[in-house]
Coordinates of C-alpha atoms in Angstrom, one line a residue:
Chain A
M51 CA 0.7 -10.1 -28.5
T52 CA -1.1 -9.6 -25.5
V53 CA -4.2 -7.6 -25.7
N54 CA -6.6 -6.6 -23.1
P55 CA -10.3 -5.4 -23.6
T56 CA -10.3 -1.7 -23.5
T57 CA -14.2 0.3 -24.3
A58 CA -14.6 -0.5 -28.1
G59 CA -14.0 2.8 -29.6
A60 CA -12.8 4.7 -26.8
S61 CA -10.0 6.1 -27.9
E62 CA -9.6 7.3 -31.1
P63 CA -5.9 6.5 -33.0
Q64 CA -3.1 8.6 -32.7
F65 CA -2.0 7.7 -36.2
P66 CA -2.7 7.1 -39.7
L67 CA -5.1 3.8 -40.1
P68 CA -3.6 1.8 -42.8
S69 CA -5.9 1.5 -45.7
I70 CA -7.5 -1.6 -45.0
L71 CA -9.3 0.2 -42.2
T72 CA -10.3 3.0 -44.4
N73 CA -11.7 1.7 -47.4
P74 CA -15.6 2.7 -47.6
A75 CA -16.6 -0.8 -49.3
S76 CA -15.6 -2.4 -45.7
A77 CA -17.5 -1.6 -42.0
P78 CA -16.2 1.2 -40.2
P79 CA -13.5 -0.8 -37.9
L80 CA -14.5 -0.9 -34.3
L81 CA -11.6 -1.0 -32.1
I82 CA -11.9 -4.2 -30.0
A83 CA -8.8 -4.6 -28.2
Q84 CA -5.4 -2.5 -27.5
G85 CA -2.7 -3.9 -26.6
A86 CA 1.3 -3.0 -25.7
E87 CA 2.1 -3.1 -29.2
G88 CA -0.9 -3.9 -31.5
R89 CA -4.8 -3.3 -32.0
L90 CA -8.0 -5.5 -32.7
Y91 CA -10.5 -3.7 -35.1
K92 CA -13.7 -5.7 -36.2
T93 CA -14.6 -4.9 -39.9
T94 CA -15.7 -7.2 -43.0
Y95 CA -13.8 -8.8 -45.9
L96 CA -14.6 -8.5 -49.1
V97 CA -18.5 -8.5 -48.5
P98 CA -20.6 -6.6 -45.7
E99 CA -21.6 -10.1 -44.6
L100 CA -18.4 -11.5 -43.9
A101 CA -17.2 -10.3 -40.6
C102 CA -13.3 -10.2 -40.1
A103 CA -10.5 -9.0 -37.0
V104 CA -7.7 -6.9 -38.3
K105 CA -5.0 -6.8 -36.7
Y106 CA -2.6 -3.9 -36.7
R107 CA 0.9 -3.5 -35.2
P108 CA 1.2 1.0 -35.8
P109 CA 4.8 2.0 -36.0
K110 CA 6.4 2.7 -32.8
P111 CA 8.0 5.8 -32.4
Y112 CA 10.6 5.1 -29.9
R113 CA 12.3 3.0 -32.3
H114 CA 14.3 3.5 -35.5
P115 CA 12.5 3.4 -38.4
L116 CA 14.7 0.5 -40.1
L117 CA 14.5 -1.7 -36.5
D118 CA 10.5 -1.0 -36.5
A119 CA 9.6 -2.4 -39.8
R120 CA 11.8 -5.0 -39.5
L121 CA 10.5 -6.3 -36.5
T122 CA 6.6 -5.7 -37.3
K123 CA 7.6 -7.7 -41.0
A124 CA 9.3 -10.2 -39.1
R125 CA 6.2 -10.9 -36.5
L126 CA 3.4 -10.4 -39.1
S127 CA 4.9 -13.1 -41.7
S128 CA 5.7 -15.4 -38.5
E129 CA 2.6 -15.5 -37.3
A130 CA 0.7 -16.2 -40.2
K131 CA 3.1 -18.6 -40.9
V132 CA 1.6 -20.6 -37.8
L133 CA -1.7 -19.7 -38.3
D134 CA -1.1 -21.2 -41.9
R135 CA 0.5 -24.3 -40.5
C136 CA -2.1 -25.1 -38.0
A137 CA -5.3 -24.6 -40.7
R138 CA -3.4 -26.8 -42.6
D139 CA -3.3 -29.7 -39.6
G140 CA -6.7 -28.8 -38.5
V141 CA -6.5 -26.8 -35.8
P142 CA -9.3 -24.6 -34.7
V143 CA -7.5 -21.5 -35.1
P144 CA -9.5 -17.9 -37.2
A145 CA -8.5 -18.8 -41.0
L146 CA -6.0 -15.8 -42.5
Y147 CA -7.8 -14.0 -45.1
A148 CA -4.8 -11.1 -46.0
I149 CA -1.7 -9.9 -44.8
D150 CA 0.3 -7.0 -45.7
A151 CA 3.7 -7.4 -43.2
A152 CA 5.5 -4.4 -44.4
A153 CA 2.3 -2.4 -43.7
G154 CA 1.6 -3.9 -40.7
W155 CA -1.5 -5.6 -40.6
M156 CA -3.1 -9.0 -41.1
A157 CA -7.2 -10.0 -41.6
L158 CA -8.3 -13.1 -39.8
E159 CA -11.8 -15.0 -39.6
W160 CA -13.9 -13.4 -37.1
I161 CA -14.7 -15.8 -34.0
E162 CA -18.4 -15.6 -33.0
G163 CA -18.9 -16.2 -29.0
A164 CA -17.0 -15.0 -25.7
P165 CA -13.8 -16.0 -24.8
V166 CA -13.7 -19.5 -22.4
R167 CA -12.4 -16.8 -19.3
Q168 CA -16.0 -15.3 -19.2
G169 CA -17.7 -18.7 -20.1
I170 CA -16.2 -20.3 -16.9
N171 CA -16.8 -17.5 -14.9
E172 CA -20.2 -17.3 -15.9
W173 CA -20.3 -20.7 -14.9
L174 CA -18.8 -20.5 -11.4
G175 CA -21.0 -17.0 -10.7
A176 CA -24.1 -19.0 -11.5
R177 CA -23.2 -20.8 -8.1
P178 CA -23.1 -17.9 -5.2
E179 CA -19.8 -18.6 -3.0
T180 CA -22.3 -18.5 -0.3
D181 CA -23.8 -22.1 -1.6
T182 CA -22.1 -24.0 0.5
T183 CA -23.2 -27.1 -1.2
P184 CA -19.8 -29.5 -1.5
D185 CA -18.1 -29.0 -5.1
E186 CA -18.5 -32.7 -5.4
Q187 CA -22.5 -32.7 -4.9
V188 CA -22.8 -29.8 -7.5
D189 CA -23.0 -31.2 -11.6
Q190 CA -19.4 -30.2 -12.9
T191 CA -19.8 -32.4 -16.1
P192 CA -20.2 -29.4 -18.5
L193 CA -16.5 -27.7 -16.7
V194 CA -14.6 -31.3 -17.2
D195 CA -15.8 -31.3 -20.5
L196 CA -14.7 -27.9 -21.7
M197 CA -11.7 -28.9 -20.0
R198 CA -11.4 -32.3 -21.7
R199 CA -11.9 -30.0 -25.2
I200 CA -9.2 -27.8 -23.7
G201 CA -6.6 -30.5 -23.6
T202 CA -7.4 -32.2 -26.7
V203 CA -6.8 -28.6 -28.6
M204 CA -3.5 -28.0 -27.2
G205 CA -2.5 -31.1 -28.0
A206 CA -3.5 -30.7 -31.6
L207 CA -1.3 -27.2 -31.5
H208 CA 1.5 -29.5 -30.1
R209 CA 1.2 -32.2 -32.3
T210 CA 1.5 -30.1 -35.4
G211 CA 4.9 -28.3 -34.1
V212 CA 3.4 -25.2 -32.6
V213 CA 3.4 -23.8 -29.5
H214 CA 1.5 -20.8 -28.7
G215 CA 3.5 -18.8 -25.7
D216 CA 0.9 -17.2 -24.0
L217 CA -2.0 -19.1 -23.3
T218 CA -4.4 -17.8 -21.5
T219 CA -8.5 -18.4 -20.9
S220 CA -8.7 -15.1 -22.7
N221 CA -6.8 -16.0 -25.8
M222 CA -9.3 -19.3 -26.3
M223 CA -12.4 -18.7 -27.7
L224 CA -16.1 -20.8 -27.3
R225 CA -17.8 -20.4 -30.5
P226 CA -21.1 -21.4 -30.2
W227 CA -22.1 -25.0 -31.6
K228 CA -24.2 -24.6 -35.1
D229 CA -27.4 -26.3 -35.0
G230 CA -27.3 -30.1 -35.5
H231 CA -24.6 -30.3 -33.2
T232 CA -24.2 -33.7 -32.0
G233 CA -23.0 -35.1 -29.0
G234 CA -21.9 -33.5 -25.9
G235 CA -24.1 -30.4 -25.9
N236 CA -25.0 -29.5 -22.7
G237 CA -27.0 -26.4 -23.3
T238 CA -24.9 -24.3 -20.4
V239 CA -22.7 -21.3 -20.9
L240 CA -19.8 -23.8 -21.8
D241 CA -21.2 -24.9 -24.8
G242 CA -18.8 -24.2 -28.0
D243 CA -15.7 -25.6 -29.7
V244 CA -13.1 -23.7 -28.5
V245 CA -10.7 -21.7 -30.6
L246 CA -7.1 -20.8 -30.1
I247 CA -6.8 -17.0 -30.7
D248 CA -3.6 -14.1 -30.7
F249 CA -0.7 -15.9 -31.9
G250 CA 1.7 -13.0 -31.6
L251 CA 4.1 -14.9 -29.6
A252 CA 3.7 -18.3 -31.1
T253 CA 6.5 -20.2 -32.2
Q254 CA 7.3 -23.3 -34.0
S255 CA 9.2 -25.8 -31.9
Q256 CA 8.6 -29.6 -31.3
S257 CA 10.8 -29.6 -27.8
D258 CA 9.4 -31.4 -24.6
E259 CA 10.6 -27.9 -23.1
D260 CA 8.7 -25.9 -24.9
R261 CA 5.8 -27.6 -25.0
A262 CA 5.3 -28.1 -20.9
V263 CA 5.8 -24.6 -20.7
D264 CA 3.4 -23.6 -23.1
L265 CA 1.3 -25.9 -20.5
Y266 CA 2.9 -24.0 -17.6
V267 CA 2.1 -20.5 -18.5
L268 CA -1.6 -22.3 -18.9
E269 CA -2.0 -23.9 -15.4
R270 CA -0.5 -20.7 -14.1
A271 CA -3.0 -18.6 -15.6
F272 CA -5.7 -20.6 -14.9
A273 CA -5.0 -20.8 -11.6
S274 CA -5.1 -16.8 -11.1
T275 CA -7.8 -16.1 -13.4
H276 CA -10.2 -18.7 -12.2
P277 CA -8.9 -20.0 -8.0
R278 CA -12.5 -21.8 -7.8
A279 CA -11.8 -24.3 -10.6
E280 CA -8.2 -24.7 -10.5
A281 CA -8.9 -28.4 -9.2
H282 CA -10.4 -29.0 -12.7
F283 CA -7.3 -28.1 -14.6
E284 CA -6.4 -32.0 -14.2
Y285 CA -9.0 -33.0 -16.9
V286 CA -6.8 -30.8 -19.3
L287 CA -3.8 -32.5 -18.8
E288 CA -5.6 -35.8 -18.9
A289 CA -6.9 -35.2 -22.4
Y290 CA -3.9 -33.3 -23.5
G291 CA -2.0 -36.9 -22.4
K292 CA -4.4 -38.4 -24.9
T293 CA -3.8 -36.9 -28.1
F294 CA -0.4 -37.4 -29.5
K295 CA 2.9 -39.5 -29.0
K296 CA 4.6 -37.9 -27.5
A297 CA 2.2 -36.0 -24.7
P298 CA 3.3 -37.9 -21.5
S299 CA 7.0 -37.1 -21.8
V300 CA 5.7 -33.6 -21.8
L301 CA 3.7 -33.8 -19.1
V302 CA 6.7 -35.8 -17.4
K303 CA 8.3 -32.7 -17.8
L304 CA 5.7 -30.4 -17.1
A305 CA 6.6 -31.4 -13.4
D306 CA 10.2 -30.2 -14.0
V307 CA 8.6 -26.7 -15.4
R308 CA 6.9 -26.6 -12.3
M309 CA 9.8 -27.3 -9.4
R310 CA 11.6 -24.8 -11.5
G311 CA 8.8 -22.3 -11.9
R312 CA 9.7 -18.7 -13.0
K313 CA 12.6 -18.6 -11.0
R314 CA 15.7 -18.0 -11.9
S315 CA 19.1 -17.6 -9.3
M316 CA 19.9 -13.9 -9.7
L317 CA 23.7 -13.4 -10.5
G318 CA 24.7 -9.7 -9.1
Chain B
M1025 CA 15.3 7.8 17.9
P1026 CA 14.1 10.8 16.4
D1027 CA 16.0 13.4 16.9
S1028 CA 15.0 17.0 18.5
Q1029 CA 13.6 18.1 15.2
G1030 CA 11.8 14.4 14.9
R1031 CA 14.3 13.3 12.3
R1032 CA 15.7 10.0 11.8
I1033 CA 19.2 9.7 10.2
A1034 CA 20.8 6.6 8.6
L1035 CA 24.0 5.5 6.8
G1036 CA 24.8 3.6 3.9
C1037 CA 27.5 1.9 2.4
E1038 CA 27.7 0.5 -1.0
G1039 CA 30.2 -1.5 -2.8
S1040 CA 28.3 -4.4 -4.8
A1041 CA 30.1 -3.3 -7.9
N1042 CA 32.9 -1.2 -8.6
K1043 CA 31.5 1.9 -6.8
L1044 CA 32.1 2.5 -3.3
G1045 CA 29.5 4.6 -2.1
I1046 CA 28.4 6.5 1.3
G1047 CA 25.7 8.5 2.2
I1048 CA 24.0 9.9 4.7
I1049 CA 20.2 10.9 4.3
A1050 CA 17.5 12.2 7.3
H1051 CA 13.4 11.3 7.5
D1052 CA 11.8 14.4 8.7
A1053 CA 8.4 13.7 10.7
S1054 CA 6.4 14.1 7.7
G1055 CA 8.5 10.8 6.1
A1056 CA 10.5 12.9 3.6
A1057 CA 13.9 12.3 2.9
H1058 CA 16.6 14.6 2.8
V1059 CA 19.9 14.1 1.2
L1060 CA 22.6 15.2 3.8
S1061 CA 25.8 13.9 1.9
N1062 CA 26.6 11.2 -0.9
V1063 CA 29.8 10.5 -1.6
R1064 CA 31.4 7.7 -4.1
H1065 CA 34.7 6.5 -5.1
T1066 CA 35.0 4.7 -8.4
F1067 CA 37.3 2.4 -9.0
V1068 CA 38.6 2.3 -12.7
S1069 CA 40.1 -0.3 -14.5
P1070 CA 42.6 0.7 -18.1
P1071 CA 40.8 0.6 -21.3
G1072 CA 40.1 -2.7 -22.7
T1073 CA 40.1 -4.7 -19.5
G1074 CA 37.0 -5.1 -16.6
F1075 CA 37.0 -4.9 -13.1
L1076 CA 38.1 -8.2 -11.4
P1077 CA 36.8 -8.8 -7.7
K1078 CA 39.7 -9.1 -6.1
D1079 CA 41.2 -5.7 -7.6
T1080 CA 37.9 -3.9 -6.7
A1081 CA 37.5 -5.3 -3.2
H1082 CA 40.9 -3.8 -2.5
H1083 CA 40.2 -0.3 -3.6
H1084 CA 36.6 -1.0 -1.3
R1085 CA 38.9 -1.6 1.7
S1086 CA 41.2 1.0 1.0
F1087 CA 39.0 4.1 0.9
F1088 CA 36.0 3.3 3.3
V1089 CA 37.5 5.3 5.9
R1090 CA 38.2 8.2 3.9
V1091 CA 34.6 8.2 2.0
A1092 CA 33.0 7.5 5.6
K1093 CA 34.7 10.4 7.1
Q1094 CA 33.7 12.7 3.8
A1095 CA 30.2 12.1 4.2
L1096 CA 30.0 12.4 7.7
R1097 CA 31.9 16.1 7.2
D1098 CA 29.6 16.9 4.4
A1099 CA 26.5 16.0 6.0
G1100 CA 27.6 18.0 9.3
V1101 CA 26.5 15.2 11.6
S1102 CA 28.9 13.2 14.5
P1103 CA 28.1 9.3 14.6
S1104 CA 25.9 10.0 17.7
A1105 CA 23.0 11.3 15.8
L1106 CA 22.7 8.5 13.5
D1107 CA 19.9 6.0 14.3
C1108 CA 21.1 2.8 12.0
I1109 CA 24.4 1.9 9.5
C1110 CA 23.2 0.2 6.3
F1111 CA 24.7 -2.1 3.6
T1112 CA 23.9 -3.9 0.6
R1113 CA 23.6 -7.5 1.4
G1114 CA 23.4 -8.1 -2.0
P1115 CA 23.5 -8.9 -5.3
G1116 CA 26.4 -8.0 -6.4
M1117 CA 30.1 -9.2 -6.6
G1118 CA 31.4 -11.1 -3.1
G1119 CA 34.6 -10.2 -2.8
P1120 CA 33.4 -6.1 -2.6
L1121 CA 30.5 -6.6 -0.9
T1122 CA 32.3 -8.6 2.1
S1123 CA 35.0 -5.8 2.1
V1124 CA 32.1 -3.0 2.4
A1125 CA 29.7 -5.4 4.9
V1126 CA 33.3 -6.0 7.0
G1127 CA 33.3 -1.8 7.0
A1128 CA 29.5 -1.4 8.2
R1129 CA 29.7 -3.8 10.8
T1130 CA 32.9 -2.0 11.9
L1131 CA 31.2 1.6 12.2
S1132 CA 28.3 -0.3 13.9
L1133 CA 30.3 -1.8 16.3
L1134 CA 32.8 1.3 16.9
W1135 CA 29.7 3.9 17.3
G1136 CA 27.1 1.4 19.0
K1137 CA 24.5 1.5 16.4
P1138 CA 21.9 -1.3 15.2
L1139 CA 23.1 -2.7 11.4
V1140 CA 20.5 -3.2 8.6
G1141 CA 20.7 -5.2 5.9
V1142 CA 19.9 -4.0 2.0
N1143 CA 18.9 -5.7 -1.1
H1144 CA 20.5 -3.2 -3.7
C1145 CA 17.6 -3.7 -6.5
V1146 CA 15.1 -2.0 -3.4
G1147 CA 17.9 0.9 -2.9
H1148 CA 17.5 1.8 -6.5
I1149 CA 14.1 1.5 -6.3
E1150 CA 13.0 3.5 -3.3
M1151 CA 15.5 6.4 -4.1
G1152 CA 14.1 6.3 -7.9
R1153 CA 10.6 6.8 -6.2
A1154 CA 11.7 9.6 -3.3
I1155 CA 13.6 11.7 -5.6
T1156 CA 11.3 11.5 -8.9
G1157 CA 7.7 11.4 -6.5
A1158 CA 6.5 8.5 -8.6
S1159 CA 4.0 6.8 -6.7
N1160 CA 3.2 3.7 -8.2
P1161 CA 5.6 2.9 -11.5
V1162 CA 6.7 0.1 -13.2
V1163 CA 10.3 0.2 -12.5
L1164 CA 13.3 -0.6 -15.6
Y1165 CA 15.8 -1.6 -13.2
V1166 CA 19.3 -1.5 -15.6
S1167 CA 22.9 -1.7 -14.7
G1168 CA 25.7 -3.9 -15.0
G1169 CA 24.9 -6.4 -13.4
N1170 CA 20.9 -6.6 -13.1
T1171 CA 18.0 -6.4 -16.3
Q1172 CA 14.6 -6.2 -14.7
V1173 CA 11.2 -5.0 -15.3
I1174 CA 9.5 -4.8 -11.6
A1175 CA 5.8 -3.8 -10.7
Y1176 CA 4.6 -3.3 -7.0
A1177 CA 2.2 -5.9 -5.7
E1178 CA 0.9 -6.9 -2.0
Q1179 CA 4.2 -6.1 -0.2
R1180 CA 6.5 -7.0 -2.7
Y1181 CA 8.3 -6.0 -5.5
R1182 CA 7.7 -8.3 -8.6
I1183 CA 10.0 -9.3 -11.4
F1184 CA 8.1 -9.5 -14.6
G1185 CA 10.4 -9.7 -17.0
E1186 CA 14.3 -9.9 -16.7
T1187 CA 17.4 -10.7 -19.0
L1188 CA 17.6 -14.6 -19.2
D1189 CA 21.4 -14.6 -19.4
I1190 CA 24.2 -11.2 -19.1
A1191 CA 22.7 -8.2 -18.0
V1192 CA 22.2 -5.3 -20.7
G1193 CA 24.9 -2.9 -18.9
N1194 CA 27.1 -5.7 -19.0
C1195 CA 26.8 -6.4 -22.7
L1196 CA 27.8 -2.2 -23.2
D1197 CA 30.8 -2.6 -20.7
R1198 CA 32.4 -5.5 -22.6
F1199 CA 31.6 -4.1 -25.7
A1200 CA 33.3 -1.3 -24.9
R1201 CA 36.0 -3.5 -24.1
T1202 CA 36.0 -5.0 -27.4
L1203 CA 37.0 -1.2 -29.3
E1204 CA 38.9 -0.6 -26.2
I1205 CA 37.3 2.7 -25.0
S1206 CA 37.8 4.5 -21.9
N1207 CA 36.0 3.2 -18.3
D1208 CA 36.1 6.9 -17.4
P1209 CA 33.8 7.8 -16.7
A1210 CA 32.1 4.8 -17.1
P1211 CA 32.4 2.7 -20.0
G1212 CA 28.4 3.2 -21.0
Y1213 CA 28.8 6.5 -21.0
N1214 CA 31.5 7.1 -23.4
I1215 CA 29.6 4.6 -25.5
E1216 CA 26.5 7.2 -25.6
Q1217 CA 28.8 9.6 -26.6
L1218 CA 30.3 7.6 -29.4
A1219 CA 26.7 6.3 -30.6
K1220 CA 25.9 10.1 -31.4
Q1221 CA 28.1 10.6 -33.6
G1222 CA 27.0 7.6 -35.4
G1223 CA 23.6 7.0 -37.2
R1224 CA 24.2 6.7 -41.2
V1225 CA 23.9 3.3 -40.8
L1226 CA 22.0 1.1 -38.7
L1227 CA 23.7 -2.8 -38.6
D1228 CA 21.4 -5.8 -38.4
L1229 CA 22.0 -7.2 -34.9
P1230 CA 19.3 -10.0 -33.4
Y1231 CA 16.8 -9.0 -31.3
A1232 CA 16.0 -11.2 -28.6
V1233 CA 12.8 -10.3 -26.8
K1234 CA 10.9 -13.5 -25.7
G1235 CA 7.6 -12.4 -23.7
M1236 CA 8.6 -10.2 -21.1
D1237 CA 12.2 -11.5 -21.2
C1238 CA 15.2 -10.8 -23.2
S1239 CA 18.0 -11.8 -23.7
F1240 CA 21.6 -9.8 -24.5
S1241 CA 24.6 -12.5 -25.0
G1242 CA 23.6 -13.4 -28.5
I1243 CA 23.8 -9.5 -29.7
L1244 CA 26.9 -8.7 -27.6
G1245 CA 28.4 -11.7 -30.0
R1246 CA 27.6 -10.5 -33.0
A1247 CA 28.6 -7.0 -32.3
D1248 CA 31.9 -8.6 -31.2
E1249 CA 32.0 -10.1 -34.9
L1250 CA 31.0 -7.1 -36.7
A1251 CA 33.8 -5.3 -34.7
A1252 CA 36.2 -7.8 -35.7
V1253 CA 34.9 -7.1 -39.6
M1254 CA 35.5 -3.3 -39.4
R1255 CA 38.7 -3.8 -38.1
S1256 CA 39.8 -6.1 -40.9
G1257 CA 38.7 -3.5 -43.0
G1258 CA 35.3 -4.9 -44.5
K1259 CA 32.2 -3.8 -45.0
G1260 CA 28.7 -3.8 -43.5
P1261 CA 26.0 -6.1 -45.4
D1262 CA 24.8 -3.9 -48.0
G1263 CA 28.4 -2.6 -48.7
E1264 CA 28.8 0.1 -46.7
D1265 CA 31.8 1.3 -44.7
F1266 CA 30.6 1.5 -40.6
T1267 CA 32.7 3.3 -37.5
P1268 CA 33.0 2.3 -33.8
A1269 CA 30.4 5.1 -33.8
D1270 CA 27.8 2.9 -36.2
L1271 CA 28.3 0.0 -34.1
C1272 CA 27.9 1.8 -30.9
F1273 CA 24.8 3.1 -32.3
T1274 CA 23.5 0.0 -33.5
L1275 CA 23.9 -1.2 -30.5
Q1276 CA 22.3 1.1 -28.3
E1277 CA 19.3 1.7 -30.8
T1278 CA 18.5 -2.3 -30.7
I1279 CA 19.0 -3.1 -26.9
F1280 CA 17.1 0.3 -25.8
A1281 CA 14.3 -0.8 -28.1
M1282 CA 14.0 -4.2 -26.7
L1283 CA 13.5 -2.9 -23.0
V1284 CA 11.3 -0.3 -24.0
E1285 CA 9.2 -3.2 -25.7
I1286 CA 9.5 -5.3 -22.5
T1287 CA 8.6 -2.1 -20.3
E1288 CA 5.3 -1.6 -22.6
R1289 CA 4.4 -5.0 -22.2
A1290 CA 4.9 -5.0 -18.5
M1291 CA 2.5 -1.3 -18.1
A1292 CA 0.0 -2.6 -20.9
H1293 CA -0.4 -6.0 -18.6
V1294 CA -0.4 -4.1 -14.6
G1295 CA -2.3 -0.9 -16.3
S1296 CA 0.2 1.5 -15.4
N1297 CA 1.4 4.8 -17.6
Q1298 CA 3.9 5.7 -15.0
V1299 CA 7.5 4.2 -15.9
L1300 CA 10.5 4.8 -13.5
I1301 CA 14.4 4.1 -15.0
V1302 CA 16.9 3.4 -12.3
G1303 CA 20.3 1.7 -12.4
G1304 CA 23.4 2.9 -14.1
V1305 CA 22.2 2.9 -17.8
G1306 CA 19.0 4.5 -16.9
C1307 CA 21.5 7.4 -17.0
N1308 CA 21.6 7.4 -20.6
E1309 CA 19.8 10.3 -22.3
R1310 CA 18.9 8.0 -25.4
L1311 CA 17.1 5.5 -23.4
Q1312 CA 15.4 7.9 -21.5
D1313 CA 14.2 9.4 -24.5
M1314 CA 12.9 6.6 -26.2
M1315 CA 11.2 5.7 -23.1
G1316 CA 9.5 9.0 -22.9
K1317 CA 8.3 8.2 -26.1
M1318 CA 6.8 5.1 -25.6
A1319 CA 5.1 6.8 -22.3
A1320 CA 3.8 9.3 -24.0
E1321 CA 2.1 7.8 -26.5
R1322 CA 0.5 5.7 -23.6
G1323 CA -0.5 8.8 -21.9
G1324 CA 1.7 8.6 -19.2
S1325 CA 4.9 9.9 -18.2
V1326 CA 8.7 8.6 -17.7
Y1327 CA 10.8 9.2 -14.5
A1328 CA 14.4 9.5 -14.3
T1329 CA 17.3 10.3 -12.1
D1330 CA 20.8 11.7 -13.4
E1331 CA 23.8 10.3 -12.2
R1332 CA 23.9 10.7 -8.9
F1333 CA 21.7 8.9 -8.0
C1334 CA 21.2 6.3 -10.9
I1335 CA 24.7 4.9 -10.5
D1336 CA 25.1 3.0 -7.5
N1337 CA 25.6 5.4 -3.9
G1338 CA 25.3 4.9 -0.5
I1339 CA 22.5 7.3 -0.4
M1340 CA 20.0 5.1 -1.7
I1341 CA 21.5 2.3 0.8
A1342 CA 21.2 4.2 3.5
H1343 CA 17.2 5.2 2.6
A1344 CA 15.8 1.8 1.8
G1345 CA 17.2 0.6 5.2
L1346 CA 15.7 3.4 7.0
L1347 CA 12.4 2.4 5.8
A1348 CA 12.7 -0.9 6.7
Y1349 CA 14.6 0.3 10.1
E1350 CA 11.7 2.5 10.6
T1351 CA 9.0 -0.7 10.4
G1352 CA 10.9 -2.0 13.0
F1353 CA 13.7 -3.9 11.1
E1354 CA 17.0 -4.7 12.1
T1355 CA 19.9 -7.3 11.0
A1356 CA 21.9 -8.8 13.9
L1357 CA 25.5 -8.6 13.9
E1358 CA 26.1 -12.6 13.5
E1359 CA 23.2 -12.1 10.6
S1360 CA 24.9 -9.6 8.8
T1361 CA 26.4 -11.6 6.3
C1362 CA 26.4 -11.0 2.3
T1363 CA 25.3 -12.7 -0.5
Q1364 CA 25.9 -12.7 -4.5
R1365 CA 22.5 -14.1 -5.4
F1366 CA 19.7 -12.0 -3.4
R1367 CA 16.0 -11.6 -6.0
T1368 CA 14.3 -8.1 -5.6
D1369 CA 11.3 -9.9 -4.9
E1370 CA 12.5 -12.3 -1.6
V1371 CA 12.4 -9.0 0.3
F1372 CA 9.1 -8.1 2.0
V1373 CA 7.9 -5.0 1.5
K1374 CA 6.6 -3.9 5.2
W1375 CA 6.6 0.1 4.4
R1376 CA 4.3 0.3 1.8
N1377 CA 0.6 -0.6 1.3

């Protein structure tokens, strides 16, 4: 699922919300994002102190009800399975609190912090474009650090046999370090643990091809979202290459995928 | 040169598949398009068969002169009034494309008019925009040979999603062959009519959406298997009887849901709430209805045309060709080739900003 940020709570839902979102014991749901097929709400789970994200896939009126129910259920359960697998193997993803696949919702751990996209943009924006200091004279250590952390997390993800399917810097959060965090803290907007979110298009796969495409999607998204930091993407791949045994062969495959691009020769 | 009323007139020749179409269009001084004539002759193959390139090319060669004369008569213009001759460069089937290109070259030499080579897909998009008035829609282009979700950005029609194997119309055409449904007027039309009698059961078919792309070959394979089960008197997975109508209904519901889903994803991605459906499958009223429900939910609307413009025709080639011609584009005789492979995003769209 692709979600685009919207003004929180800007639009009233046109459909009845599932009971989890109308339960008087939890905080009123706040619409965080609305994508093509899902909505993300912030509310609380079990106790008022525990913030959670509820992902809801409302029924699609255009789809045959039977087909709609089948798809919603299959997609939510597969997303839950992927999250479970990641959590078990220590890949940083939101914890799964609860799921009702038939009703179309799942409740996830609320990840504090901002998307990586925002962090990088703030980091780049702190230096105006008129600043003519050559890049090599600016201390880029925090950015390089972050790139390496991203590469490491991607490696961990692929090692467990999961490909994300929609990797962008909007689908990664920077969770602020707790007090007492040791090592690497630079006190910049780029601090924090990288947490992967939005596994709506994720699949389980161990093929070099699928993994390479996953990296390629991120590379393309990174280049279009942060053209000024494009040169630093190599550190993602460098760190990725050290994470698991098959990572170097994925990087070789990535070169093929780059050559091919998305271009398919079209048969009339 | 514009005529005394400030009009420019183009003749367009289309024959990338089994329709031979020749049409004449005029753009007035304000740039508005007026259809002067739109003649089409379709090669229809017997039930259970598809149209083969060789036979289709022969059909186009046999009818080219008749259709061209009819187009001139309907429009009431003489060849001297034309500004250019437009023809389909591709994509499409090689034989039929070449036959029509030869016809277009002949007209060009005979009347001393410049040639303009046109991308078939861009022809559909521009005609759809002109007829419906949709200014900057996400375009779903669905036909026997193409399945693409397209949005315009920076001088090109960019492909956001497409089929990974066969086109959606090809899936429908081939399933019509399996059921031996008539190809007249079109296999897809007859599937649509049959599907209206179904709806009691929805059988289980694969659903293959990958991001903004989709795939139809596995669905066709499974539908063919179910048809074989049906013919041998077998029952559905839940022990129910099913008919050809149920199969057509199931096939339409499944593949159209996929198309609407990838279109919606593209709309969310580019932030548009207009959608335009073009191509032969775009005539299907169930697809239009589903797309309408999706667009309404997003606070937008769906634009679709009828069979005159959805199904391949010469007028769309004339229109898109004239748009390019007005920006100074011409195709020299020695470069007036055809190609079976010609991606929508290869065309530099100089006439939009």
